[in-house]
Coordinates of C-alpha atoms and ligand atoms in Angstrom, one line a residue:
M1 CA 0.9 165.1 147.7
T2 CA -1.8 162.5 147.6
V3 CA -1.2 159.1 146.1
S4 CA -4.0 157.0 144.8
N5 CA -4.2 153.2 144.3
P6 CA -4.0 152.0 140.7
T7 CA -7.3 152.6 139.1
P8 CA -9.3 149.5 138.0
L9 CA -9.9 149.1 134.3
T10 CA -12.2 151.8 133.1
S11 CA -13.7 152.0 129.7
D12 CA -12.0 155.3 129.0
A13 CA -11.6 155.1 125.3
D14 CA -8.6 157.4 125.4
W15 CA -6.6 155.5 127.9
W16 CA -3.7 155.0 125.4
R17 CA -3.1 158.7 125.1
S18 CA -1.2 158.9 128.4
A19 CA -0.6 155.2 129.3
V20 CA 2.6 153.6 130.5
V21 CA 3.0 150.3 128.6
Y22 CA 5.3 147.7 129.9
Q23 CA 6.9 145.5 127.2
V24 CA 7.0 141.8 128.1
Y25 CA 9.5 139.7 126.1
V26 CA 7.5 136.6 126.9
R27 CA 10.3 134.2 126.6
S28 CA 12.4 136.0 129.2
F29 CA 9.9 137.4 131.7
A30 CA 8.8 134.5 134.0
D31 CA 8.9 130.8 133.6
S32 CA 6.0 129.0 135.4
N33 CA 6.8 125.4 134.5
G34 CA 10.6 125.1 135.0
D35 CA 11.6 124.6 131.3
G36 CA 13.8 127.7 131.3
I37 CA 11.5 129.6 129.0
G38 CA 9.1 132.3 130.1
D39 CA 5.4 131.6 129.4
L40 CA 1.9 133.0 129.7
Q41 CA 1.2 131.4 133.1
G42 CA 4.4 133.0 134.3
I43 CA 3.2 136.4 133.2
R44 CA -0.1 135.7 134.9
E45 CA 1.6 135.0 138.2
R46 CA 3.6 138.2 138.0
L47 CA 0.7 140.5 137.2
P48 CA 0.5 141.8 140.8
Y49 CA 4.1 142.9 140.4
L50 CA 3.2 144.9 137.3
R51 CA 0.1 146.4 139.0
D52 CA 2.2 147.5 141.9
L53 CA 4.9 148.9 139.6
G54 CA 2.1 151.3 138.4
I55 CA 1.9 150.6 134.7
D56 CA -1.3 150.7 132.7
A57 CA -0.8 148.0 130.0
L58 CA 1.4 145.2 128.9
W59 CA 2.6 144.6 125.4
L60 CA 3.4 141.0 124.9
T61 CA 5.9 140.0 122.1
P62 CA 4.7 137.1 119.9
F63 CA 3.6 134.0 121.7
Y64 CA 2.0 132.3 118.7
T65 CA 2.8 128.9 117.2
S66 CA 6.2 129.3 115.7
P67 CA 9.4 127.5 114.8
M68 CA 11.1 130.3 116.8
I69 CA 13.7 131.1 114.2
D70 CA 13.3 134.8 115.0
G71 CA 12.1 134.6 118.6
G72 CA 8.5 134.1 117.5
Y73 CA 8.4 136.9 114.9
D74 CA 8.0 133.9 112.5
V75 CA 4.4 133.0 113.0
A76 CA 3.1 129.7 111.7
D77 CA -0.4 130.0 113.3
Y78 CA -1.7 133.5 114.1
R79 CA -4.7 132.1 116.1
D80 CA -2.9 129.8 118.5
V81 CA -0.3 129.9 121.3
D82 CA 2.9 128.0 120.9
P83 CA 3.2 125.1 123.4
M84 CA 6.4 126.6 124.6
F85 CA 4.4 129.5 126.0
G86 CA 1.2 127.7 127.0
T87 CA -2.3 127.4 125.5
L88 CA -5.1 129.7 124.4
A89 CA -6.8 128.9 127.7
D90 CA -3.7 130.2 129.5
F91 CA -4.0 133.4 127.4
D92 CA -7.7 133.7 128.4
H93 CA -6.9 133.3 132.1
M94 CA -4.0 135.8 131.9
I95 CA -6.1 138.5 130.2
T96 CA -9.0 138.0 132.6
D97 CA -6.7 138.4 135.6
A98 CA -4.9 141.4 134.0
H99 CA -8.2 143.2 133.4
A100 CA -9.3 142.4 136.9
L101 CA -6.2 144.2 138.1
G102 CA -6.8 147.2 135.9
L103 CA -4.1 146.2 133.3
R104 CA -4.7 146.2 129.6
I105 CA -3.1 143.8 127.2
I106 CA -1.5 144.6 123.8
V107 CA -0.4 141.8 121.6
D108 CA 2.1 141.8 118.7
L109 CA 0.8 141.4 115.2
V110 CA 3.3 140.3 112.6
P111 CA 1.7 141.0 109.2
N112 CA 4.7 141.7 106.9
H113 CA 5.8 138.0 106.8
T114 CA 4.7 134.6 108.0
S115 CA 6.9 131.7 109.1
S116 CA 8.0 129.4 106.3
A117 CA 6.2 126.8 108.3
H118 CA 2.9 128.6 107.8
P119 CA 0.4 126.5 105.8
W120 CA 0.2 129.1 103.1
F121 CA 3.9 129.1 102.5
Q122 CA 4.0 125.3 102.6
A123 CA 1.1 125.2 100.0
A124 CA 3.0 127.7 97.9
L125 CA 6.1 125.5 97.9
A126 CA 4.1 122.5 97.0
A127 CA 2.1 124.1 94.3
G128 CA 5.1 125.4 92.3
P129 CA 5.8 128.3 90.0
G130 CA 2.8 130.2 88.5
S131 CA 0.3 128.7 91.0
A132 CA -2.3 130.8 92.8
E133 CA -0.7 129.6 96.1
R134 CA 2.5 131.5 95.3
E135 CA 0.6 134.8 94.7
R136 CA 0.1 135.3 98.4
Y137 CA 3.8 135.7 98.8
L138 CA 6.4 137.5 96.7
F139 CA 7.8 134.9 94.4
A140 CA 9.8 136.0 91.3
D141 CA 12.0 134.6 88.6
G142 CA 15.7 135.5 88.9
K143 CA 17.9 137.5 86.6
G144 CA 20.8 136.1 84.5
E145 CA 20.7 133.5 81.8
Q146 CA 19.5 130.7 84.0
G147 CA 17.7 133.0 86.5
E148 CA 20.6 132.3 88.8
L149 CA 20.7 135.9 90.1
P150 CA 18.2 137.3 92.5
P151 CA 15.3 139.4 91.0
N152 CA 16.8 142.6 92.5
D153 CA 19.5 144.0 94.8
W154 CA 17.4 144.1 98.0
E155 CA 19.1 143.1 101.2
S156 CA 17.7 141.3 104.2
I157 CA 17.7 143.4 107.4
F158 CA 19.5 140.5 108.9
G159 CA 22.2 140.6 106.2
G160 CA 22.7 138.9 102.9
P161 CA 20.3 138.9 99.9
A162 CA 16.6 139.3 100.6
W163 CA 15.9 136.5 98.2
T164 CA 16.2 132.8 98.4
R165 CA 16.1 130.4 95.5
L166 CA 14.1 127.2 95.6
D167 CA 14.9 124.0 93.8
D168 CA 12.3 124.7 91.2
G169 CA 14.3 127.8 90.2
Q170 CA 12.0 130.5 91.6
W171 CA 13.1 133.0 94.2
Y172 CA 11.0 134.3 97.2
L173 CA 11.4 137.6 99.1
H174 CA 12.3 137.7 102.8
L175 CA 13.2 141.1 104.2
F176 CA 14.3 139.3 107.3
D177 CA 15.3 135.6 107.7
P178 CA 14.7 133.1 104.9
A179 CA 12.3 131.5 107.4
Q180 CA 10.2 134.7 107.2
P181 CA 8.8 135.0 103.7
D182 CA 7.2 138.3 102.9
L183 CA 3.5 138.3 102.2
N184 CA 2.0 140.0 99.1
W185 CA -0.3 142.6 100.6
R186 CA -1.8 143.4 97.2
H187 CA -3.6 140.0 97.5
P188 CA -7.1 140.3 98.8
Q189 CA -6.8 137.0 100.8
V190 CA -3.9 138.4 102.7
R191 CA -5.9 141.5 103.6
A192 CA -8.9 139.5 104.6
E193 CA -6.9 137.1 106.7
F194 CA -5.3 139.8 108.8
E195 CA -8.6 141.6 109.3
D196 CA -9.9 138.3 110.6
V197 CA -6.8 137.8 112.9
L198 CA -7.4 141.2 114.3
R199 CA -11.0 140.3 115.1
F200 CA -9.9 136.9 116.6
W201 CA -7.8 138.7 119.3
L202 CA -10.2 141.6 119.7
D203 CA -12.9 139.0 120.4
R204 CA -10.6 137.5 123.1
G205 CA -10.5 140.9 124.7
V206 CA -7.1 142.3 123.7
D207 CA -6.9 146.1 124.1
G208 CA -4.5 146.7 121.3
F209 CA -1.8 145.6 118.9
R210 CA 1.8 146.4 118.3
I211 CA 2.2 146.3 114.5
D212 CA 5.5 144.7 113.6
V213 CA 7.4 146.2 110.6
A214 CA 4.3 148.4 110.1
H215 CA 6.2 150.3 107.3
G216 CA 7.0 147.2 105.3
M217 CA 4.0 145.5 103.9
I218 CA 3.8 147.3 100.5
K219 CA 6.7 147.0 98.1
A220 CA 7.2 149.5 95.2
D221 CA 5.7 148.4 91.9
G222 CA 8.0 146.4 89.8
L223 CA 10.3 145.7 92.7
P224 CA 13.0 148.2 91.6
D225 CA 16.6 148.0 92.7
V226 CA 17.8 150.2 95.5
G227 CA 21.0 150.8 93.6
F228 CA 23.6 149.7 96.2
N229 CA 24.0 147.1 98.9
S230 CA 26.8 145.6 101.1
M231 CA 27.9 143.4 98.2
T232 CA 28.3 146.3 95.7
T233 CA 29.3 149.4 97.7
G234 CA 29.8 148.0 101.1
Q235 CA 26.9 150.1 102.5
R236 CA 24.1 148.1 104.0
Q237 CA 20.7 149.2 102.8
S238 CA 19.4 148.9 106.4
E239 CA 21.5 151.9 107.3
L240 CA 18.9 154.0 105.5
L241 CA 16.3 152.9 108.1
G242 CA 14.8 156.1 109.5
K243 CA 17.0 158.2 107.3
G244 CA 16.1 157.5 103.7
R245 CA 13.6 155.8 101.3
L246 CA 13.8 152.2 100.3
P247 CA 11.5 150.6 97.7
Y248 CA 10.4 148.0 100.2
F249 CA 9.6 150.4 103.1
D250 CA 7.2 153.2 103.8
Q251 CA 5.4 153.1 100.5
D252 CA 2.3 155.4 100.4
E253 CA -0.1 152.5 99.7
V254 CA 0.7 150.9 103.1
H255 CA -1.7 153.5 104.6
D256 CA -4.6 151.9 102.9
I257 CA -4.1 148.9 105.1
Y258 CA -4.4 151.0 108.3
R259 CA -7.3 152.9 107.0
A260 CA -9.1 149.6 106.6
W261 CA -8.0 148.4 110.1
R262 CA -9.1 151.5 112.0
P263 CA -12.8 150.9 111.6
I264 CA -12.4 147.4 112.9
L265 CA -10.6 148.6 116.0
D266 CA -13.2 151.4 116.5
S267 CA -16.1 148.9 116.2
Y268 CA -15.0 147.4 119.6
P269 CA -15.7 149.1 122.9
G270 CA -13.2 150.4 125.4
G271 CA -10.6 152.1 123.2
R272 CA -8.8 149.3 121.2
M273 CA -5.6 150.7 119.9
A274 CA -2.6 150.0 117.7
V275 CA 1.0 151.1 117.9
A276 CA 3.2 151.1 114.8
E277 CA 6.8 149.9 114.8
A278 CA 7.5 152.0 111.8
W279 CA 10.6 153.4 110.3
A280 CA 10.3 156.4 108.0
E281 CA 12.7 158.9 106.4
T282 CA 11.5 161.8 108.4
P283 CA 9.3 162.4 111.5
Q284 CA 6.8 163.9 109.1
R285 CA 6.5 160.7 107.2
L286 CA 6.4 158.7 110.5
A287 CA 3.4 160.9 111.6
R288 CA 1.4 159.7 108.6
Y289 CA 1.0 156.3 110.4
I290 CA -0.9 157.9 113.2
G291 CA -4.1 159.9 113.6
P292 CA -7.9 159.4 113.7
D293 CA -8.1 157.2 110.6
E294 CA -4.9 155.1 110.9
L295 CA -3.0 153.8 113.9
H296 CA -3.0 155.4 117.3
Q297 CA 0.7 155.6 118.0
A298 CA 4.1 155.1 116.4
F299 CA 7.2 154.6 118.5
S300 CA 9.6 157.6 118.5
F301 CA 12.8 155.8 117.8
D302 CA 14.5 159.2 117.5
F303 CA 14.0 159.5 121.3
L304 CA 15.7 156.1 121.8
D305 CA 18.5 157.2 119.4
A306 CA 19.0 160.6 121.0
T307 CA 22.6 161.0 122.2
W308 CA 23.3 162.0 125.8
S309 CA 23.0 165.8 125.3
A310 CA 20.5 168.4 126.1
D311 CA 20.3 169.6 122.5
S312 CA 19.8 166.1 121.1
F313 CA 16.9 165.4 123.5
R314 CA 15.3 168.8 123.1
K315 CA 15.3 168.5 119.3
V316 CA 13.7 165.1 119.3
V317 CA 11.1 166.0 121.9
D318 CA 10.1 169.2 120.1
T319 CA 9.9 167.5 116.7
A320 CA 7.8 164.6 118.0
L321 CA 5.5 166.9 120.0
A322 CA 5.0 169.1 116.9
E323 CA 4.2 166.2 114.6
S324 CA 1.9 164.4 116.9
T325 CA 0.0 167.7 117.6
I326 CA -0.6 168.1 113.9
V327 CA -2.2 164.7 113.5
G328 CA -3.9 164.7 116.9
A329 CA -2.2 161.6 118.2
P330 CA -0.1 161.2 121.4
T331 CA 3.7 161.1 121.3
T332 CA 5.1 157.6 122.0
W333 CA 8.3 157.5 123.9
V334 CA 10.6 154.5 124.2
L335 CA 14.1 154.1 125.6
S336 CA 14.7 150.4 125.1
N337 CA 13.1 147.3 123.5
H338 CA 13.9 143.7 122.6
D339 CA 15.8 144.8 119.4
R340 CA 18.1 147.4 120.8
Q341 CA 21.0 147.5 123.2
R342 CA 19.6 148.4 126.7
H343 CA 20.0 152.1 127.4
V344 CA 22.1 151.7 130.5
T345 CA 24.7 150.3 128.2
R346 CA 24.0 152.7 125.3
Y347 CA 24.6 155.6 127.7
G348 CA 28.0 154.4 128.8
D349 CA 27.4 151.3 130.9
G350 CA 28.5 150.8 134.5
A351 CA 27.7 153.5 137.0
E352 CA 27.6 156.3 134.5
G353 CA 25.2 154.4 132.2
L354 CA 22.9 153.6 135.1
R355 CA 22.9 157.2 136.4
R356 CA 21.9 158.4 132.9
A357 CA 19.3 155.7 132.4
R358 CA 17.6 156.7 135.6
A359 CA 17.6 160.3 134.6
A360 CA 16.3 159.4 131.2
A361 CA 13.4 157.5 132.9
L362 CA 12.4 160.7 134.8
L363 CA 12.6 162.7 131.5
M364 CA 10.5 160.2 129.6
L365 CA 7.9 159.8 132.3
A366 CA 7.4 163.5 132.7
L367 CA 6.7 164.0 129.0
P368 CA 3.1 164.1 127.7
G369 CA 1.9 161.1 125.7
C370 CA 2.5 157.4 126.1
A371 CA 5.7 155.8 127.4
Y372 CA 6.9 152.3 126.8
V373 CA 9.0 150.6 129.4
Y374 CA 11.0 147.5 128.4
Q375 CA 11.0 144.7 131.0
G376 CA 14.0 145.0 133.2
E377 CA 14.6 148.7 132.6
E378 CA 12.9 149.3 135.9
L379 CA 15.6 147.3 137.5
G380 CA 18.4 149.2 135.7
L381 CA 19.5 146.1 133.8
P382 CA 22.4 146.6 131.4
E383 CA 23.0 144.8 128.2
V384 CA 24.6 141.4 128.7
L385 CA 27.6 141.8 126.4
D386 CA 29.5 138.6 127.1
L387 CA 27.0 135.8 126.3
P388 CA 28.8 132.8 124.8
D389 CA 28.3 132.8 121.0
E390 CA 27.0 129.2 121.1
L391 CA 24.1 130.3 123.2
R392 CA 23.1 133.3 121.1
Q393 CA 19.9 132.6 119.1
D394 CA 19.3 135.8 117.1
P395 CA 19.2 134.8 113.4
A396 CA 21.0 138.1 112.7
F397 CA 24.0 136.9 114.7
L398 CA 24.6 134.1 112.2
R399 CA 24.3 136.4 109.2
I400 CA 26.0 139.6 110.3
G401 CA 27.4 138.9 113.7
E402 CA 24.9 141.3 115.4
S403 CA 23.0 139.8 118.2
R404 CA 20.0 141.1 120.1
D405 CA 20.2 138.4 122.7
G406 CA 22.0 140.6 125.2
C407 CA 18.8 142.5 125.9
R408 CA 16.7 139.4 126.1
V409 CA 18.3 137.7 129.1
P410 CA 15.7 136.4 131.6
I411 CA 14.5 138.8 134.3
P412 CA 16.1 138.3 137.8
W413 CA 13.3 138.1 140.3
S414 CA 14.9 136.9 143.6
G415 CA 17.5 134.7 145.3
E416 CA 21.2 134.3 145.4
L417 CA 21.8 132.1 142.4
A418 CA 21.1 132.4 138.7
P419 CA 18.5 132.3 137.2
Y420 CA 17.3 134.3 140.2
G421 CA 13.8 133.1 140.5
F422 CA 13.0 133.2 136.8
G423 CA 11.5 129.7 137.1
P424 CA 9.6 128.0 139.9
E425 CA 11.3 127.2 143.2
G426 CA 14.4 125.1 142.7
S427 CA 14.5 125.5 138.9
E428 CA 18.0 126.1 137.5
L429 CA 17.1 126.5 133.9
S430 CA 17.0 129.6 131.8
W431 CA 17.4 129.8 128.1
L432 CA 20.0 132.5 128.4
P433 CA 22.2 132.8 131.5
A434 CA 22.0 135.8 133.8
P435 CA 25.3 137.3 134.9
A436 CA 26.4 137.0 138.6
T437 CA 26.0 140.7 139.0
W438 CA 22.3 140.5 138.5
R439 CA 21.8 139.0 142.0
D440 CA 21.9 142.6 143.3
L441 CA 19.5 143.8 140.6
S442 CA 16.7 141.4 141.2
V443 CA 13.2 142.5 142.0
A444 CA 13.5 141.2 145.6
A445 CA 16.9 142.8 146.0
Q446 CA 15.5 146.2 145.1
T447 CA 12.1 146.1 146.6
G448 CA 11.7 148.5 149.5
V449 CA 15.3 149.7 149.1
P450 CA 15.3 153.5 149.0
G451 CA 17.2 154.8 146.0
S452 CA 17.0 151.6 144.0
T453 CA 16.0 151.9 140.4
L454 CA 12.9 149.8 141.0
E455 CA 11.7 152.2 143.7
L456 CA 12.6 155.2 141.5
Y457 CA 10.3 153.8 138.8
R458 CA 7.6 153.0 141.3
T459 CA 7.7 156.5 142.8
A460 CA 7.7 158.2 139.4
L461 CA 4.9 156.0 138.1
R462 CA 2.8 156.7 141.2
I463 CA 3.3 160.4 140.8
R464 CA 2.6 160.3 137.1
R465 CA -0.8 158.6 137.8
A466 CA -1.8 161.0 140.6
H467 CA -0.4 164.4 139.7
P468 CA -2.9 166.6 137.9
A469 CA -0.2 168.2 135.8
L470 CA 1.0 164.9 134.4
A471 CA -2.4 163.4 134.1
I472 CA -3.5 165.8 131.4
T473 CA -2.4 165.6 127.8
G474 CA -1.0 168.6 126.0
G475 CA 2.2 170.4 125.6
I476 CA 5.2 171.3 127.7
T477 CA 6.8 174.7 128.5
W478 CA 10.6 174.8 128.2
L479 CA 12.3 176.9 130.8
E480 CA 15.4 178.9 130.3
T481 CA 18.5 177.2 131.8
E482 CA 22.2 177.1 131.9
P483 CA 23.6 175.2 128.9
G484 CA 23.4 171.5 129.2
L485 CA 20.3 171.4 131.3
L486 CA 16.8 170.5 130.2
A487 CA 13.9 172.0 132.2
F488 CA 10.3 172.0 131.3
S489 CA 7.0 172.4 133.1
R490 CA 3.5 171.0 132.7
T491 CA 0.7 172.8 134.3
A492 CA -2.9 171.9 135.3
G493 CA -4.7 174.7 137.0
D494 CA -2.5 175.8 139.9
A495 CA -0.4 172.7 139.9
V496 CA 2.9 172.9 138.1
L497 CA 5.3 170.1 137.7
T498 CA 8.8 170.8 136.5
C499 CA 11.3 168.2 135.2
V500 CA 15.0 169.2 135.2
V501 CA 17.7 167.0 133.7
N502 CA 21.3 167.7 134.1
L503 CA 23.3 166.7 131.1
S504 CA 25.9 169.5 131.6
G505 CA 28.7 167.5 133.2
V506 CA 28.8 169.7 136.3
P507 CA 26.3 169.9 139.3
A508 CA 23.6 172.4 138.6
L509 CA 21.8 174.8 140.8
V510 CA 18.1 174.1 140.7
D511 CA 16.3 176.6 142.8
G512 CA 13.0 178.2 142.1
Y513 CA 11.2 175.2 140.7
G514 CA 9.4 174.3 143.8
E515 CA 9.5 171.2 146.1
P516 CA 11.6 168.3 144.8
I517 CA 9.3 165.2 144.7
V518 CA 11.4 162.6 143.1
A519 CA 15.1 162.6 142.0
S520 CA 17.2 160.1 140.2
Q521 CA 20.0 161.0 142.5
A522 CA 19.7 162.8 145.8
L523 CA 19.9 166.5 145.5
T524 CA 22.8 168.1 147.5
G525 CA 23.8 171.5 148.7
Q526 CA 20.7 172.1 150.8
D527 CA 22.1 175.3 152.5
A528 CA 23.3 177.1 149.5
G529 CA 20.4 175.9 147.5
H530 CA 19.6 172.7 145.7
L531 CA 22.2 171.1 143.5
L532 CA 21.2 168.5 140.9
P533 CA 24.2 166.1 140.5
V534 CA 25.7 165.3 137.1
D535 CA 23.6 163.0 134.9
A536 CA 20.6 163.3 137.3
A537 CA 17.0 164.4 136.8
A538 CA 14.4 165.6 139.3
W539 CA 10.8 166.5 139.4
F540 CA 9.7 169.6 141.3
E541 CA 6.2 170.6 142.3
R542 CA 4.5 173.9 142.9
R543 CA 0.9 174.3 143.7
Ligands
BGC601 C1 10.9 143.0 115.5 C2 12.1 142.1 115.5 C3 11.9 141.1 114.4 C4 11.6 141.8 113.1 C5 11.0 140.8 112.1 C6 11.0 143.7 114.2 O1 10.8 144.9 114.0 O2 10.8 143.9 116.6 O3 12.3 141.5 116.7 O4 13.1 140.4 114.3 O5 10.6 142.8 113.2 O6 9.7 140.4 112.4
MG602 MG1 8.2 127.8 130.8

């Protein structure tokens, strides 16, 4: 088959419908100045790597001015770059270079809450109870005789009450850390401010936004109790994420916000998009975030959460495809991100986890729609499970002992010693230590090595770009198989591409699908027919 070079940036307004977006956790991607912290200039220097990998766009996690209590998801200035990551000029250089290489840039927007260091929150603290300044956040008086009890039973996602009391007696709401006060999205100034922030970054050339906690901005009227929490019944309210309704998530009114944003995005040329990090009770409610008058995409966390079985994946894929077809938006697949245990480890860790992760990559990249790749998954990185507690920085670790640091360890680029080329030549610093086993997983160690995970991703992404059956949007055709296998085809004219995944626990005969063009493990049994090993996937082509 023919393989084309990455295409330069075109103004195709629908680029996001089938894009592969690479998530950069800025702090851990590449450090240009040797301070042990990834930065914008580091990203800029590594853009050729991403171009060669074959992705279409980068999503950058927050790099804005921040006290970094929650890794930058606590923003103190939405229009500036934190000195830790560089300057606005660095951003401009980075995006210019990215566009020249044909790569689009998506930035993270954090509208549910600001940092407590944000000038608005500082003004609210100074102005006191009853002030106009407090109306931009969710301040309330407490319950109990002296107002000594929180206004309701809401719980922070990071554990503990979602309310903190100030010395003046009032409480304020923070669905995450106390350093992340929730904004009042019924306040016109809040709405106007974020519309302006959108324009600020659109004017700087960004191609899209990832909307943080997109389901959270509107809280139910009257701030009603949930009815239980870990203090009363031992069940954490966050266990309802994606399964049930909470008065602080997925309220109908939140959609007004996106209906106001969409015309702003549409008023810029080149297909500016937004992807929702949204949690909703059902796939149907999730689909309400996407479509022609709201956001362009919403991550399918059901895909990420699917267990390693054919039934589980098939169900999730069918539901997501059906829902997105109804609303005319692409499906949005994701296996890992900066909040979740890396999928190598989720699928069993070690050799088994890696085998499955590689197969899952071929499954995801063969599906229609958009796919998000989290930095390092192309290297087959596992979760780092044994970070010393004193190095962990996730605020959730201090509150509930859960830490997301293990998926945020800096990327190994090259060399024999940690931090494996994360910083400039000779730099020994990295904000989290990489394990010794990562020497063999570095970009340099895998480049050009047949069968490496990096080369598997490169090959799959190259085929995905070039193959007519994968280039088109549209559905899939499931093929009948033995139990425990997944097999589906995508067709464009005479070209048929079939993806087969073996989750059955025994090698599977895979004849009749055409020529194998990429496999997560080498096929065996050439004489008696092709055998797909356990936990492997392969793509077959017929023209
Ligand atoms: C982000 C997290 C962050 C939280 C609060 C999430 O959905 O992905 O990393 O801690 O929002 O902003
Ligand atoms: Mg740095």
